[in-house]
mmCIF file of C-alpha atoms in Angstrom:
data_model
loop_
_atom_site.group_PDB
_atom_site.id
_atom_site.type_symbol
_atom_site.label_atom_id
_atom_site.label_comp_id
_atom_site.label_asym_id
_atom_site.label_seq_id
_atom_site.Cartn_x
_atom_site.Cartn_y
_atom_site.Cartn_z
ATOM 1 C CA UNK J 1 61.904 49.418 92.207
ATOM 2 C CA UNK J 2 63.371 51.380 89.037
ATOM 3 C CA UNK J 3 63.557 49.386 86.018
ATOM 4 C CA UNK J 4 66.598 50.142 83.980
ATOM 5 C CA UNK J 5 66.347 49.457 80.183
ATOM 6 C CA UNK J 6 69.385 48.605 77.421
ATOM 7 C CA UNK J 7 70.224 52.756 77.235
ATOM 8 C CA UNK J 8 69.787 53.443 80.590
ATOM 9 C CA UNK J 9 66.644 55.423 80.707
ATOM 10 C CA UNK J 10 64.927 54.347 84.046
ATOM 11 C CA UNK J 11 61.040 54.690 85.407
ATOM 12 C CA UNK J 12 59.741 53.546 88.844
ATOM 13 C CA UNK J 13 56.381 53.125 87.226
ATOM 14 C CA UNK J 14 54.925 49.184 85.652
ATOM 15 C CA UNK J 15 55.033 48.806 82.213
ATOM 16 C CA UNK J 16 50.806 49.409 82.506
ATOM 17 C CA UNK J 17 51.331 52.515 84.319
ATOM 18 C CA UNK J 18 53.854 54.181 81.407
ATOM 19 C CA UNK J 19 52.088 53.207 78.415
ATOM 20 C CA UNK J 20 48.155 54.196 80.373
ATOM 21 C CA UNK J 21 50.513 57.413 79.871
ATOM 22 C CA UNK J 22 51.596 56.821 76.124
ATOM 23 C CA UNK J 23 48.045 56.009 75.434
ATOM 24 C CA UNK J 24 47.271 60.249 76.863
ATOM 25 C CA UNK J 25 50.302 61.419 74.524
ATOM 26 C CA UNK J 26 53.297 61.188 76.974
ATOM 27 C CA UNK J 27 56.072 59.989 74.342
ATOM 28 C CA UNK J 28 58.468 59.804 77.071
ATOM 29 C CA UNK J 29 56.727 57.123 78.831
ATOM 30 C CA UNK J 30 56.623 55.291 75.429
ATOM 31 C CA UNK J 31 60.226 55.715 75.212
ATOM 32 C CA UNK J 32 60.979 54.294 78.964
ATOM 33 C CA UNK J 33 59.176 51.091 77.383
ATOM 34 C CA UNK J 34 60.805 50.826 74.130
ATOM 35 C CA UNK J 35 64.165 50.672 76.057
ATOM 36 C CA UNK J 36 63.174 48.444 78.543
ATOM 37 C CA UNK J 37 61.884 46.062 76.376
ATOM 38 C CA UNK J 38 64.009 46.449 72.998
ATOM 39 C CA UNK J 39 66.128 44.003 73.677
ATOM 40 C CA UNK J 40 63.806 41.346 74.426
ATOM 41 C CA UNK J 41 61.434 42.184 71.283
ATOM 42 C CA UNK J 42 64.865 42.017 69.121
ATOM 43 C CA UNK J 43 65.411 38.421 70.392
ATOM 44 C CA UNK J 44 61.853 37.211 69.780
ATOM 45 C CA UNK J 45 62.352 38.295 66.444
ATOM 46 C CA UNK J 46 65.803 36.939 65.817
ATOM 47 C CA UNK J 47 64.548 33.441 67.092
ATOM 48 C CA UNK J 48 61.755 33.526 64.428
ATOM 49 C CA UNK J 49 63.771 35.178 60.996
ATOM 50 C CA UNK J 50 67.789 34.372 62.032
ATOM 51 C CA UNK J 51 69.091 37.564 60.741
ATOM 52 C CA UNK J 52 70.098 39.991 63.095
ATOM 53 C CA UNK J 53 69.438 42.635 60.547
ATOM 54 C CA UNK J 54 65.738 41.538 59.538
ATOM 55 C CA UNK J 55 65.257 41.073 63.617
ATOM 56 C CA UNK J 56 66.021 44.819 64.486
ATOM 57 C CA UNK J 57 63.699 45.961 61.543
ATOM 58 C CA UNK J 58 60.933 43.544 62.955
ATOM 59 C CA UNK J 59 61.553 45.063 66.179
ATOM 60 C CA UNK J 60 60.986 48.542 65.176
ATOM 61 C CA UNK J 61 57.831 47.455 63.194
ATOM 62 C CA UNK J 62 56.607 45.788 66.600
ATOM 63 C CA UNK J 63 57.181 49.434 68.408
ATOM 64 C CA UNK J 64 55.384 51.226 66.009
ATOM 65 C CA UNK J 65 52.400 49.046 65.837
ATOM 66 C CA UNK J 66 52.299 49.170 69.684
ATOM 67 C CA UNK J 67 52.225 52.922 69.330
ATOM 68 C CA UNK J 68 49.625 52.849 66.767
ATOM 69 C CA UNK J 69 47.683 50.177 68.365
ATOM 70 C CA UNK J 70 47.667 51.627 72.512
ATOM 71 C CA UNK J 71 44.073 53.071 71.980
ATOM 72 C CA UNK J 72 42.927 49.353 71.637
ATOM 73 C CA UNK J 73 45.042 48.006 74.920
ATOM 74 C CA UNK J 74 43.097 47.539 77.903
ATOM 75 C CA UNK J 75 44.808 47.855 81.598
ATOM 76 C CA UNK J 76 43.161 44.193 82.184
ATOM 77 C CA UNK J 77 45.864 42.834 79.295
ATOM 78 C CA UNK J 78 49.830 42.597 80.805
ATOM 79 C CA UNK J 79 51.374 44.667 78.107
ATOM 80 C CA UNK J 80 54.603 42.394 77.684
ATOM 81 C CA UNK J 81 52.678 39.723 76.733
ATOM 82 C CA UNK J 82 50.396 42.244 74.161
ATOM 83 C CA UNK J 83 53.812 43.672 72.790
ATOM 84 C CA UNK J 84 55.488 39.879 72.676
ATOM 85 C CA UNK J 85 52.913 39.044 70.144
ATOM 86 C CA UNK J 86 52.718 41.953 68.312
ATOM 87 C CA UNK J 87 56.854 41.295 68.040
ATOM 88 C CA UNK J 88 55.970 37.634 66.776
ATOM 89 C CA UNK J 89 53.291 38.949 64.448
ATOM 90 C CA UNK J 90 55.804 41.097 63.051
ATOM 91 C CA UNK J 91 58.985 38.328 62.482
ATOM 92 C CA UNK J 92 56.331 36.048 60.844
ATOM 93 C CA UNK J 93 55.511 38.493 58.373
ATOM 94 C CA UNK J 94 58.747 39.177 57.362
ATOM 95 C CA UNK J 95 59.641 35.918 57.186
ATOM 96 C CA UNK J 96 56.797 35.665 54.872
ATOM 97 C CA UNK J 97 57.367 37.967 52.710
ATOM 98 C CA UNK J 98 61.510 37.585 52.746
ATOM 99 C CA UNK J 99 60.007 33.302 51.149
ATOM 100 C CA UNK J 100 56.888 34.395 49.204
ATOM 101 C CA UNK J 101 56.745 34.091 45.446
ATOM 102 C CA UNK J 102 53.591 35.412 44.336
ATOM 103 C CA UNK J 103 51.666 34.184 41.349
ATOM 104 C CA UNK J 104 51.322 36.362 38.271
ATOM 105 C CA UNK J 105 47.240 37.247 38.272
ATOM 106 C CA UNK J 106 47.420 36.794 34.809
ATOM 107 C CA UNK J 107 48.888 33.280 34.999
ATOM 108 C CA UNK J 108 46.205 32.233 37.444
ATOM 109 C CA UNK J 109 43.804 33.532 35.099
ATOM 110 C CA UNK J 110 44.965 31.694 31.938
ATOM 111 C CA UNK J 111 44.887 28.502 33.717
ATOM 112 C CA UNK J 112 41.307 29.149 35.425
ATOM 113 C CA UNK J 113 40.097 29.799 31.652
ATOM 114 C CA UNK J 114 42.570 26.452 30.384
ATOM 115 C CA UNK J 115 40.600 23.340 28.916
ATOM 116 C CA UNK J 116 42.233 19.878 30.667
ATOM 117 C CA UNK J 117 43.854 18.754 27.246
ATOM 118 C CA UNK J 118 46.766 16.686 28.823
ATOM 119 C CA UNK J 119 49.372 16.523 31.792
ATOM 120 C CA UNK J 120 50.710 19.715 31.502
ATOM 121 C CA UNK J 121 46.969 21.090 31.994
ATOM 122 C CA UNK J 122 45.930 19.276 34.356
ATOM 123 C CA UNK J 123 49.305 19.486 36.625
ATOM 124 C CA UNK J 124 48.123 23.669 36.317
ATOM 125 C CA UNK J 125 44.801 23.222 37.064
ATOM 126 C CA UNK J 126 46.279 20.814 40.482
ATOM 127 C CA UNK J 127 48.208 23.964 41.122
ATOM 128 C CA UNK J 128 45.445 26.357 41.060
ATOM 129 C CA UNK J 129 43.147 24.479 43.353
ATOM 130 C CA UNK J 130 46.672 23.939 45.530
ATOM 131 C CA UNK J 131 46.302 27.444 45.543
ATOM 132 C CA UNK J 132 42.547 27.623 46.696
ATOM 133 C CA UNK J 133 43.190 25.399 49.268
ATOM 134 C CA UNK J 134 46.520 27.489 50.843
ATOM 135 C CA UNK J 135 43.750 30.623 50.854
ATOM 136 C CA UNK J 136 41.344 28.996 52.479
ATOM 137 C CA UNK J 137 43.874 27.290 55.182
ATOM 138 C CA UNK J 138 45.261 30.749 55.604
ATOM 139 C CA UNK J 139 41.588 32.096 56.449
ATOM 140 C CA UNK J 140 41.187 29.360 58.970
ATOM 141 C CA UNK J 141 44.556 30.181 60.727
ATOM 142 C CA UNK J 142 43.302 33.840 60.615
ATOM 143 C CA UNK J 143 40.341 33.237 62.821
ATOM 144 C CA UNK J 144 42.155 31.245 65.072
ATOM 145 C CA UNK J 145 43.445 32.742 68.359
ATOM 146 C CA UNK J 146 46.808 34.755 68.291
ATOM 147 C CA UNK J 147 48.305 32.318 70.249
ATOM 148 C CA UNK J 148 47.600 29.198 68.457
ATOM 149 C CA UNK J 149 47.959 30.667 64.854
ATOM 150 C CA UNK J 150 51.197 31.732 65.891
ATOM 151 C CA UNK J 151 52.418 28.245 66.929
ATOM 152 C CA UNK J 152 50.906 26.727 64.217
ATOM 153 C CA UNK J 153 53.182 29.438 61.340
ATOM 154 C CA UNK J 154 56.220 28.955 63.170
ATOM 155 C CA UNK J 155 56.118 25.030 63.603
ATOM 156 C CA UNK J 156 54.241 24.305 59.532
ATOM 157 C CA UNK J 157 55.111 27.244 57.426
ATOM 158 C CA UNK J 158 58.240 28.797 58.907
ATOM 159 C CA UNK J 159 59.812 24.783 60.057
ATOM 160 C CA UNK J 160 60.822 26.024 63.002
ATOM 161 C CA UNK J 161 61.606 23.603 66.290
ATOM 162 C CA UNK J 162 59.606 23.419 69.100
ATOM 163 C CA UNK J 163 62.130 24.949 71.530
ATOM 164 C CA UNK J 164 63.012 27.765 69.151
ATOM 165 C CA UNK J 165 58.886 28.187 69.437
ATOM 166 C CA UNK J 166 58.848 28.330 72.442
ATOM 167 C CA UNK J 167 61.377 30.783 73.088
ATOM 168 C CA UNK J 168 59.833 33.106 70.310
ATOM 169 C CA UNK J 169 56.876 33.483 72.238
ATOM 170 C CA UNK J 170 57.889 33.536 75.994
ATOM 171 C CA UNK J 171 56.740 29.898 76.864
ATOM 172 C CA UNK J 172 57.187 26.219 77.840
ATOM 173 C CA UNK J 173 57.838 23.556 74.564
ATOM 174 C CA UNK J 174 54.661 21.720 76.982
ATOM 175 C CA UNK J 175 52.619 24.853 76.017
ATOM 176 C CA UNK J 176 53.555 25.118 72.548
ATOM 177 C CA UNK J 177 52.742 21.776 71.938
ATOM 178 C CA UNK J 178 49.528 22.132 73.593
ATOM 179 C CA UNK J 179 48.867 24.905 71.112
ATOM 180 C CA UNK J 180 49.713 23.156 68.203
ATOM 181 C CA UNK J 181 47.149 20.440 69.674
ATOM 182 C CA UNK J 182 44.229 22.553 70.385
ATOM 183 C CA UNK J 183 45.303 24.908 67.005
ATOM 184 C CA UNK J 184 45.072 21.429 64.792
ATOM 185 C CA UNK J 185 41.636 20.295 66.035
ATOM 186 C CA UNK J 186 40.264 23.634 65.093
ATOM 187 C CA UNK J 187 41.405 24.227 62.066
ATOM 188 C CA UNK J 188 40.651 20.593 60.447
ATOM 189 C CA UNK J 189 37.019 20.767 62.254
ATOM 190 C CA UNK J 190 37.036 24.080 60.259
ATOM 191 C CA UNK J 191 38.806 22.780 56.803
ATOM 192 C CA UNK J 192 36.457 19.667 57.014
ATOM 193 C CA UNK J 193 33.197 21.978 57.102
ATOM 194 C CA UNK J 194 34.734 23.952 54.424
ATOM 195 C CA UNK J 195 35.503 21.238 52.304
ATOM 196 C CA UNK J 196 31.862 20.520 52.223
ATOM 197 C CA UNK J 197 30.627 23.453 51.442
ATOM 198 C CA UNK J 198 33.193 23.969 48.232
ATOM 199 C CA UNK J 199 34.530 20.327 47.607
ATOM 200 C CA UNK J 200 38.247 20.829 48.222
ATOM 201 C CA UNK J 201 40.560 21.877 51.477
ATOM 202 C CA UNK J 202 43.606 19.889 52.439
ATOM 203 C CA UNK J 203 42.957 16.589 53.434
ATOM 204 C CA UNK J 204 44.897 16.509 56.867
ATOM 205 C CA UNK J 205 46.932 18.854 59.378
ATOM 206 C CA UNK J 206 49.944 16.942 60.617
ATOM 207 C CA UNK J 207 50.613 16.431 64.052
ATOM 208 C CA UNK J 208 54.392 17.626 65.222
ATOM 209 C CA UNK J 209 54.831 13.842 65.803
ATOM 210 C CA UNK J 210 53.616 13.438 62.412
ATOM 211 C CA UNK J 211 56.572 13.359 59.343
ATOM 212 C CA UNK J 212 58.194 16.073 61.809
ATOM 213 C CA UNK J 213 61.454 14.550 62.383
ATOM 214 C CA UNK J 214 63.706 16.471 65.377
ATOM 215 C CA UNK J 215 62.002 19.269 65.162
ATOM 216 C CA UNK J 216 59.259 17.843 67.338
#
């Protein structure tokens, strides 16, 4: 059966078979599977950043990292679902970056160096441990597997409801919330150890029952 993609261009061959060809330098075959799947990547990403503009860019960031990336896919891996997450990876980061307000190194500094003289200090030393503690949660998510971390960003950091989840990454609201489940355990059984070893890390990791309102 030939599959037909949003400008027409049409292959008989699987996904697998025309990017086992990409990976041996046929840009063609690459091409077949950026228009068959373009418009799906472009809706993952709109469902995670809302802006139709931001979505196309993550979409074209997703395509090139596939490109740059097909040495390390194996046959064994159903490239949709590889290219699906590298399309997620890509919408979180620009969502990320489109929120993030980074911290001056030389403030940080000042108030590492800062004697606790009175509220003011010590509300600045609070917000430089805050700070500790968001780098080492961010580690733990990092070691976490794709699947999971992604759930986890989308449903804590980016506030995003289950069902738009869900739809980001091509599955049931059942699975994401079994992600979020199995994603929660891990990290706190990791946060707890690390708190140990350092004497700070966030006290808890809220369920999505947990303070989440509708978006549970």
């Amino acid at each position: 059966m030939t599959a037909t993609g949003e400008f027409g261009l049409s292959d008989v061959r699987s996904d697998e078979e025309l990017f086992l060809a990409s990976r041996d330098g046929d840009q063609t075959a690459f091409r077949v599977l950026v228009d068959r799947h373009l418009r799906m990547v472009r809706r993952l990403a709109l469902n995670v950043l809302g802006d139709v503009q931001e979505a196309e860019d993550a979409a074209q960031e997703a395509f090139i990292a596939a490109w740059r990336a097909r040495e390390r896919w194996t046959p064994e891996a159903r490239f949709s679902t590889w290219l699906h997450r590298i399309a997620v990876n890509k919408a979180i980061d620009r969502r990320r970056v489109r929120k993030a307000v980074p911290e001056s190194q030389e403030v940080i500094t000042r108030l590492a160096d800062a004697e606790v003289q009175g509220p003011a200090q010590a509300e600045a030393l609070a917000n430089l441990e805050r700070t500790e503690t968001a780098k080492t949660l961010q580690k733990a998510l990092d070691k976490l597997p794709d699947t999971q971390r992604q759930a986890l960003t989308l449903f804590y950091f980016e506030e995003l409801e289950v069902g738009r989840i869900a739809d980001a990454m091509g599955c049931s609201e059942q699975a994401v919330r079994s992600l979020l489940k199995r994603g929660r355990q891990t990290l706190k059984t990791r946060l707890q150890k690390q708190k140990k070893i350092c004497g700070y890390g966030p006290e808890t990791i809220r369920s999505p029952a947990e303070g989440a309102g509708t978006r549970a």
